[in-house]
Short mmCIF file of C-alpha atoms in Angstrom, two decimals:
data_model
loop_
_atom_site.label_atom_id
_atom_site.label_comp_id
_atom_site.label_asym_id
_atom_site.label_seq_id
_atom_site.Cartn_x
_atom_site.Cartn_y
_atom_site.Cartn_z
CA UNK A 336 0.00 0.00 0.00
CA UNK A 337 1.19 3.46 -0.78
CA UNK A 338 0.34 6.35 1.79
CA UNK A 339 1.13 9.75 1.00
CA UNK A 340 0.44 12.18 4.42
CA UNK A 341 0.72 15.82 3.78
CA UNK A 342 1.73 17.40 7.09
CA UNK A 343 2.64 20.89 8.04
CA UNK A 344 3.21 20.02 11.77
CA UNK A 345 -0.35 21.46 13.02
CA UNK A 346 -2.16 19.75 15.77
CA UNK A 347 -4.36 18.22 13.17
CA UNK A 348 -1.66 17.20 10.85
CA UNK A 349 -0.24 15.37 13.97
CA UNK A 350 -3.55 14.11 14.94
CA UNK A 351 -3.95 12.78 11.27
CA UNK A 352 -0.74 11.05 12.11
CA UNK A 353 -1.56 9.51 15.15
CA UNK A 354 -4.99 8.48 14.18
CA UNK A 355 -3.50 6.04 11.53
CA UNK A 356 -2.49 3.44 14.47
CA UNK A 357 -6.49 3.16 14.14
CA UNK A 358 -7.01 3.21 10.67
CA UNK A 359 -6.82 -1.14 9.83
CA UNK A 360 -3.66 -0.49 7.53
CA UNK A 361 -1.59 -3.06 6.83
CA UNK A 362 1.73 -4.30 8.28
CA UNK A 363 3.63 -3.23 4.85
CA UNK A 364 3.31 -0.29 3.35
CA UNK A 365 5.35 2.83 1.37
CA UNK A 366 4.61 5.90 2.60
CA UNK A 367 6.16 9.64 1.65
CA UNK A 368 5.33 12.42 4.41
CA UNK A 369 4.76 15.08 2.29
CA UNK A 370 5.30 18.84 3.31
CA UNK A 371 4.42 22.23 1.46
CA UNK A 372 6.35 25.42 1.85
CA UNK A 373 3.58 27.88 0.18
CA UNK A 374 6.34 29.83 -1.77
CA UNK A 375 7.46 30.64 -4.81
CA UNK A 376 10.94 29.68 -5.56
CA UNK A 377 12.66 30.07 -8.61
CA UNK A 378 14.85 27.54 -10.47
CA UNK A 379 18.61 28.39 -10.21
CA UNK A 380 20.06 29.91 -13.12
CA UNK A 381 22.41 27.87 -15.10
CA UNK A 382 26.28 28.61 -14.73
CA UNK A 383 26.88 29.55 -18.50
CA UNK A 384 24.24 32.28 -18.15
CA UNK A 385 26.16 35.88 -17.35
CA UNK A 386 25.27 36.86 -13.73
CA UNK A 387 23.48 39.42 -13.03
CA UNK A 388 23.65 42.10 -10.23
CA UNK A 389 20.34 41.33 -8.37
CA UNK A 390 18.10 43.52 -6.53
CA UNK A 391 18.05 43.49 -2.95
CA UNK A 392 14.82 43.30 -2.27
CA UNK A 393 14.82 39.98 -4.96
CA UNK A 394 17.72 38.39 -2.94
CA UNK A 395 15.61 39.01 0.30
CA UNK A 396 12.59 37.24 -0.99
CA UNK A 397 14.96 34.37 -2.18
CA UNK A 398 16.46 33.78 0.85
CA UNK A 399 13.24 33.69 3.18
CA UNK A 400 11.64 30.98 0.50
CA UNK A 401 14.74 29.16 0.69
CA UNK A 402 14.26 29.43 4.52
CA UNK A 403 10.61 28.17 4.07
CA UNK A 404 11.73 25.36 2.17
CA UNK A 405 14.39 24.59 4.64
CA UNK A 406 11.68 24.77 7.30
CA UNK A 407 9.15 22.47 5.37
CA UNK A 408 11.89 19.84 5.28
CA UNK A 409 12.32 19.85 8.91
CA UNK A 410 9.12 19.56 9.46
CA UNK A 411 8.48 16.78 7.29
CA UNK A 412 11.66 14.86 8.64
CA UNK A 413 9.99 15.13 12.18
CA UNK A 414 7.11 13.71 11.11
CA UNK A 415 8.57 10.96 9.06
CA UNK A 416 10.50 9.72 12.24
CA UNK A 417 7.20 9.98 14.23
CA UNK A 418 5.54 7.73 11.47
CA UNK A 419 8.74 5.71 11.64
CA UNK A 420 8.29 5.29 15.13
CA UNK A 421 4.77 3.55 15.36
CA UNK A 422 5.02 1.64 12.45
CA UNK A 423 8.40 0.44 12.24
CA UNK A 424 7.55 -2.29 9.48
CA UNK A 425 6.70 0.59 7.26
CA UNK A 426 9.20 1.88 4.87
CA UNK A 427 9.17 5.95 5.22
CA UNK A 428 10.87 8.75 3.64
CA UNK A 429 9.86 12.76 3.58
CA UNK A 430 9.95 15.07 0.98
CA UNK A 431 9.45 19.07 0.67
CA UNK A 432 8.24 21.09 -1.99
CA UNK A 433 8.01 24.84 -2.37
CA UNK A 434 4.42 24.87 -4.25
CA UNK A 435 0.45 25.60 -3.54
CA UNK A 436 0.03 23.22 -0.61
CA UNK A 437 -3.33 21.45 -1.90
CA UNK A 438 -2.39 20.93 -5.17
CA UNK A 439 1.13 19.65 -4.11
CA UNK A 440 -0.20 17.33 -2.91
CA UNK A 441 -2.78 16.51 -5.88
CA UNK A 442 -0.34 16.42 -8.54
CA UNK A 443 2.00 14.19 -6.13
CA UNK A 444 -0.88 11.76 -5.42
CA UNK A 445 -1.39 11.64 -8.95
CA UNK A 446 2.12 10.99 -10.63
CA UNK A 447 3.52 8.48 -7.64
CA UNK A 448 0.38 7.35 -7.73
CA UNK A 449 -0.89 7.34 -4.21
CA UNK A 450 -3.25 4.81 -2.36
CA UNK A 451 -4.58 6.71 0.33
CA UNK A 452 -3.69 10.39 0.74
CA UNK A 453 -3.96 11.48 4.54
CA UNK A 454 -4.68 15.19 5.23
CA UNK A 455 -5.02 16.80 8.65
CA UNK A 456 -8.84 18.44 8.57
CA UNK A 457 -7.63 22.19 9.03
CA UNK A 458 -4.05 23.36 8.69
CA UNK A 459 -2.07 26.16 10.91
CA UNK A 460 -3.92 29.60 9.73
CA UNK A 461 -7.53 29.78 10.32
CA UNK A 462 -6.90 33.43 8.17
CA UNK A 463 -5.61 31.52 5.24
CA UNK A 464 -8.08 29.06 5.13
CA UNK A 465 -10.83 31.83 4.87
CA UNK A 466 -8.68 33.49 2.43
CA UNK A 467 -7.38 31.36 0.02
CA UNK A 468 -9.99 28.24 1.11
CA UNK A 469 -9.25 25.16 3.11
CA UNK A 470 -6.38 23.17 1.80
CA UNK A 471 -7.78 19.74 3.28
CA UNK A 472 -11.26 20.22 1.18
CA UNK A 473 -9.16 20.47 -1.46
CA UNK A 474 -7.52 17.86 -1.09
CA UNK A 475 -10.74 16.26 -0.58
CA UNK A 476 -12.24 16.50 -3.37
CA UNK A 477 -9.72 16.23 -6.05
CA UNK A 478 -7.57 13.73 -4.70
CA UNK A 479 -7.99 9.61 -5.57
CA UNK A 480 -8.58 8.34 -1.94
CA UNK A 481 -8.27 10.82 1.38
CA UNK A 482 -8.38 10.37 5.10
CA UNK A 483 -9.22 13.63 6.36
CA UNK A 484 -8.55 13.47 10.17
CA UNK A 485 -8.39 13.21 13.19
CA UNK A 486 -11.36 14.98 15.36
CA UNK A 487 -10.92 12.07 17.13
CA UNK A 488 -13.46 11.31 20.05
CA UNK A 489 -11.32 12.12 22.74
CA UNK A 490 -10.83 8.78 24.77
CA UNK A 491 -8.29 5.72 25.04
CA UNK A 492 -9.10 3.06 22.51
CA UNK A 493 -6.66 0.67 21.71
CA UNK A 494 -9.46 -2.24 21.40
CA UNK A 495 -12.67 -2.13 18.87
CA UNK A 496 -13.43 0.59 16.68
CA UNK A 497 -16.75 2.29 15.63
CA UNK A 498 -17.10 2.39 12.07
CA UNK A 499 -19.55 4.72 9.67
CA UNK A 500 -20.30 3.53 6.48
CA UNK A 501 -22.07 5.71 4.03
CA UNK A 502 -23.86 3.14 1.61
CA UNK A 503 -26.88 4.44 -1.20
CA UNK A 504 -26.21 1.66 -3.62
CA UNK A 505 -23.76 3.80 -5.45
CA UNK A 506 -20.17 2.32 -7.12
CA UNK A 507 -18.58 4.95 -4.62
CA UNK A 508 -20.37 3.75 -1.67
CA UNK A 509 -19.43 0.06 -3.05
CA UNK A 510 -16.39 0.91 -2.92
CA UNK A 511 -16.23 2.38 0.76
CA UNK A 512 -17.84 -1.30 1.76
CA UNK A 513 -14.65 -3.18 -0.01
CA UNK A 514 -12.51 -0.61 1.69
CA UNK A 515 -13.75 -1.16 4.72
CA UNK A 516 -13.92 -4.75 4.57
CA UNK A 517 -10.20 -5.50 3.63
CA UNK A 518 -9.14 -3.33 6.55
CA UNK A 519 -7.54 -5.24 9.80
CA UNK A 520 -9.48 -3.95 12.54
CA UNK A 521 -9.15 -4.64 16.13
CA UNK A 522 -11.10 -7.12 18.25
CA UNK A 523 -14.30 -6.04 18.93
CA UNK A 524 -14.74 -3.28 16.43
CA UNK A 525 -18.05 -2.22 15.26
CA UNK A 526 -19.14 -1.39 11.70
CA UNK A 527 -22.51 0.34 11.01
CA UNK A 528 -23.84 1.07 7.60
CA UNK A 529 -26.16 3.83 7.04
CA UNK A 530 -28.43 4.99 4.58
CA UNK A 531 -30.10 7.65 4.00
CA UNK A 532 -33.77 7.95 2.26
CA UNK A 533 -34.38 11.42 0.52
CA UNK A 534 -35.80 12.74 -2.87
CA UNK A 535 -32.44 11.78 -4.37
CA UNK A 536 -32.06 7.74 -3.48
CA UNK A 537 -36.18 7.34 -3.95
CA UNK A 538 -36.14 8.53 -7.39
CA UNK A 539 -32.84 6.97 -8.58
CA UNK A 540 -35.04 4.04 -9.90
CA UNK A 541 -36.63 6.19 -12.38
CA UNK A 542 -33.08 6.61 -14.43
CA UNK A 543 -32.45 4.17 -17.14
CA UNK A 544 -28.93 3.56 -15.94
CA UNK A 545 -29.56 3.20 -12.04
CA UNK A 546 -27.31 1.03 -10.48
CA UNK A 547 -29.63 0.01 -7.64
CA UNK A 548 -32.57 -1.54 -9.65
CA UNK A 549 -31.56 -4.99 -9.18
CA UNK A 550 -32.74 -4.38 -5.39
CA UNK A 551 -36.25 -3.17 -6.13
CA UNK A 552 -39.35 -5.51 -6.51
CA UNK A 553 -42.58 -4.66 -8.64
CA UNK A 554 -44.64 -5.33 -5.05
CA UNK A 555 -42.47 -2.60 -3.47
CA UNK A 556 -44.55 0.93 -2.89
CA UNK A 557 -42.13 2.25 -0.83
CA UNK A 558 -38.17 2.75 -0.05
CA UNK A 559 -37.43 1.57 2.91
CA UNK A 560 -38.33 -2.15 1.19
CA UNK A 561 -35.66 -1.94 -1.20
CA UNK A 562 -33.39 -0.19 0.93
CA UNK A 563 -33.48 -2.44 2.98
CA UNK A 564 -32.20 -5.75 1.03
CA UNK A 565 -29.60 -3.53 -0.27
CA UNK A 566 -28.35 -2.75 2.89
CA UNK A 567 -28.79 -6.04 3.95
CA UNK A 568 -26.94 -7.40 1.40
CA UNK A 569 -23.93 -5.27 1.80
CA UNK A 570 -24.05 -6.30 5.46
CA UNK A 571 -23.01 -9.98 4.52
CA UNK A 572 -19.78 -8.68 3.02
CA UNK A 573 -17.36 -7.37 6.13
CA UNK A 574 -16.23 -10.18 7.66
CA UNK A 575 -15.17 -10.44 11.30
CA UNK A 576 -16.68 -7.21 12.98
CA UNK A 577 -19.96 -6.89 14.30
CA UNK A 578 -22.12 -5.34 11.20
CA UNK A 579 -25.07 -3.53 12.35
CA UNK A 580 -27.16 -0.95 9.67
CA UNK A 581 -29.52 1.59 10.06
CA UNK A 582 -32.35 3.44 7.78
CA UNK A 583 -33.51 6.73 8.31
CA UNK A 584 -35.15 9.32 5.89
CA UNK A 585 -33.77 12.94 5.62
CA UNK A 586 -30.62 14.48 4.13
CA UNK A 587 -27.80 11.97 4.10
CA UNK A 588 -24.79 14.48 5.23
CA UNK A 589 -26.89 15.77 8.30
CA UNK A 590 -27.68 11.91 8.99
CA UNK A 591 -24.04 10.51 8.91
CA UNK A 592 -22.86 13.15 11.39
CA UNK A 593 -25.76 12.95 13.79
CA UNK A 594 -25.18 9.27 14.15
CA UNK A 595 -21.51 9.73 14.38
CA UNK A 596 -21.87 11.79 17.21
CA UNK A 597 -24.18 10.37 18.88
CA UNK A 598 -22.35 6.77 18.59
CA UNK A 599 -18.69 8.59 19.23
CA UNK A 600 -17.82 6.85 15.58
CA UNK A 601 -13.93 6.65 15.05
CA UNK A 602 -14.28 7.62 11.54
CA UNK A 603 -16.67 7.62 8.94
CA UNK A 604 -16.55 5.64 5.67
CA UNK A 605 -18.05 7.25 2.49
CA UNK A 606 -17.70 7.52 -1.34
CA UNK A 607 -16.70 10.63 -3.27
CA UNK A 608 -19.53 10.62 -5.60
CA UNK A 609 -23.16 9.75 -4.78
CA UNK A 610 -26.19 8.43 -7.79
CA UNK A 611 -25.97 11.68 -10.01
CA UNK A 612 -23.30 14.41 -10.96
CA UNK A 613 -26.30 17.11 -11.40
CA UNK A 614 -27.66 16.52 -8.16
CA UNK A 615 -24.32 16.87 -7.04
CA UNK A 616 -23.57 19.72 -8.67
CA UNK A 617 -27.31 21.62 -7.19
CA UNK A 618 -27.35 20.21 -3.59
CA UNK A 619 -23.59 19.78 -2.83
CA UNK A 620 -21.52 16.68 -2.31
CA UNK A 621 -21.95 14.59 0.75
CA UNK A 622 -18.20 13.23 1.12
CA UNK A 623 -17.14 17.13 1.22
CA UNK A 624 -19.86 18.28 3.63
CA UNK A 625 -19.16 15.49 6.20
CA UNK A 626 -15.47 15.60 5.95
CA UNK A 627 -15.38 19.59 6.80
CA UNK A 628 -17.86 18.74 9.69
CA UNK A 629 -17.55 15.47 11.37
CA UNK A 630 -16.04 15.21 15.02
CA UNK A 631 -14.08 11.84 13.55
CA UNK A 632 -11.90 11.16 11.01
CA UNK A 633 -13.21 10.80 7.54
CA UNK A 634 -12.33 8.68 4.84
CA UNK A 635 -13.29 9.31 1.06
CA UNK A 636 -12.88 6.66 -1.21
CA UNK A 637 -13.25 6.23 -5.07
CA UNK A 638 -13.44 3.51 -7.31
CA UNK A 639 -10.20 2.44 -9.01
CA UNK A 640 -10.45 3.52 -12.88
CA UNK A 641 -10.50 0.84 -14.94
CA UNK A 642 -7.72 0.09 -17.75
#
């Protein structure tokens, strides 16, 4: 498996860190700590090129993005021995980059290519996320697969976890159930799947290319009876966790972190995309919404492209 953390050494980069001890990863993996000096920093010139007097105020700027870099690679070392530290079967190695921190990490992701991209949920300036946007919903929602965390719950767990899974019958949600599923959780861990009934998941049948048809019946008049042999269904697949699931009817962001609050989830489980890019595009997208809210870590997941 290959993990690609982007940290800038806030106390939710180093939560994100921490949290992975809880995140069912396996014993061997490749991971690159990742960290973003947000400067710009020119290549240097080549030697045949005549040199230049340069300004001072041009020499001044070099130098403190040369110090940022500097500082970004510190800061990623620190967190690569950290990483090094808890999982010592891991192989580890840290890299800086003197770029746009979110898409950094996006375009590293991308060419490596990257697994699972961890991001802490907010970085050091709450001024420069309002500014220039958050850098971990970016990441979010451009990136393959991200674990946005840790808000974690606040308490000493080292035995079972509490598990969210978002499921409407979607590849994406699909997806999050395999995820979850082939993940090496602790004894005693809980998983609960979730879905939620509103206008979008009751009218899904009516599209030609639905991918949840195969669950309704022609005796069904509402839902909830198709729902739930979907969700039942999915419930057979985890193996060696207690599976529980749960129906409700409302909006499906507002659902998934009521019910991760109120059952102090660990993290939450959901896929990128829901039934329909134009509903996504009107109401907003789910996996972004709960990700910038939940108390818990969040992980968005997407299905692999095919060759």
């Amino acid at each position: 498996m290959k993990l690609l953390l982007a940290y800038d050494g806030s106390e939710c980069a180093q939560a994100a860190l921490d949290d992975l001890l809880r995140a069912g990863l396996p014993r061997e993996a490749e991971v690159i700590v990742i960290s973003v000096a947000d400067v710009w920093l020119a290549p240097e010139s080549d030697q045949g090129e005549a040199v230049k007097p340069v300004p001072l105020a041009v020499a001044k700027a070099r130098a403190q993005a040369r110090q940022a870099l500097d500082e970004a690679w510190a800061v990623a070392e620190e967190a690569r021995v950290r990483l090094q530290t808890n999982f010592p079967t891991w192989q580890v190695s840290a890299e800086a980059v003197a770029d746009s921190p979110a898409w950094a990490v996006i375009k590293k992701a991308g060419q490596w290519p990257a697994d699972l991209v961890v991001v802490g949920s907010h970085g050091r300036s709450a001024l420069s996320r309002c500014i220039l946007g958050s850098v971990s919903q970016k990441i979010v929602t451009e990136a393959p697969f991200v674990r946005s965390g840790s808000r974690a719950r606040g308490e000493a767990n080292d035995s079972g976890l509490r598990i969210i899974v978002g499921v409407d019958g979607s590849p994406d949600a699909e997806t999050a159930v395999q995820v979850v599923a082939a993940r090496v959780w602790p004894p005693d861990s809980e998983i609960r799947l979730i879905t939620a009934i509103d206008p979008r998941l009751s009218t899904e049948l009516v599209s030609p290319h639905s991918q949840i048809k195969e669950w309704a019946d022609e005796r069904d008049e509402e839902a909830q009876s198709w729902v739930s042999r979907m969700v039942a269904a999915v419930a057979e697949k985890p193996t060696g966790v207690t599976i529980s699931h749960l129906i409700k009817k409302g909006d499906p962001r507002q659902i998934l972190l009521d019910e991760a609050e109120a059952w102090k989830a660990d993290c939450i489980f959901v896929g990128a995309r829901g039934l329909s890019f134009l509903e996504r595009f009107l109401i907003g997208s789910v996996s972004a919404a709960v990700a910038a809210r939940a108390h818990c870590s969040v992980e968005i997941v997407r299905p692999r492209p095919t060759a």
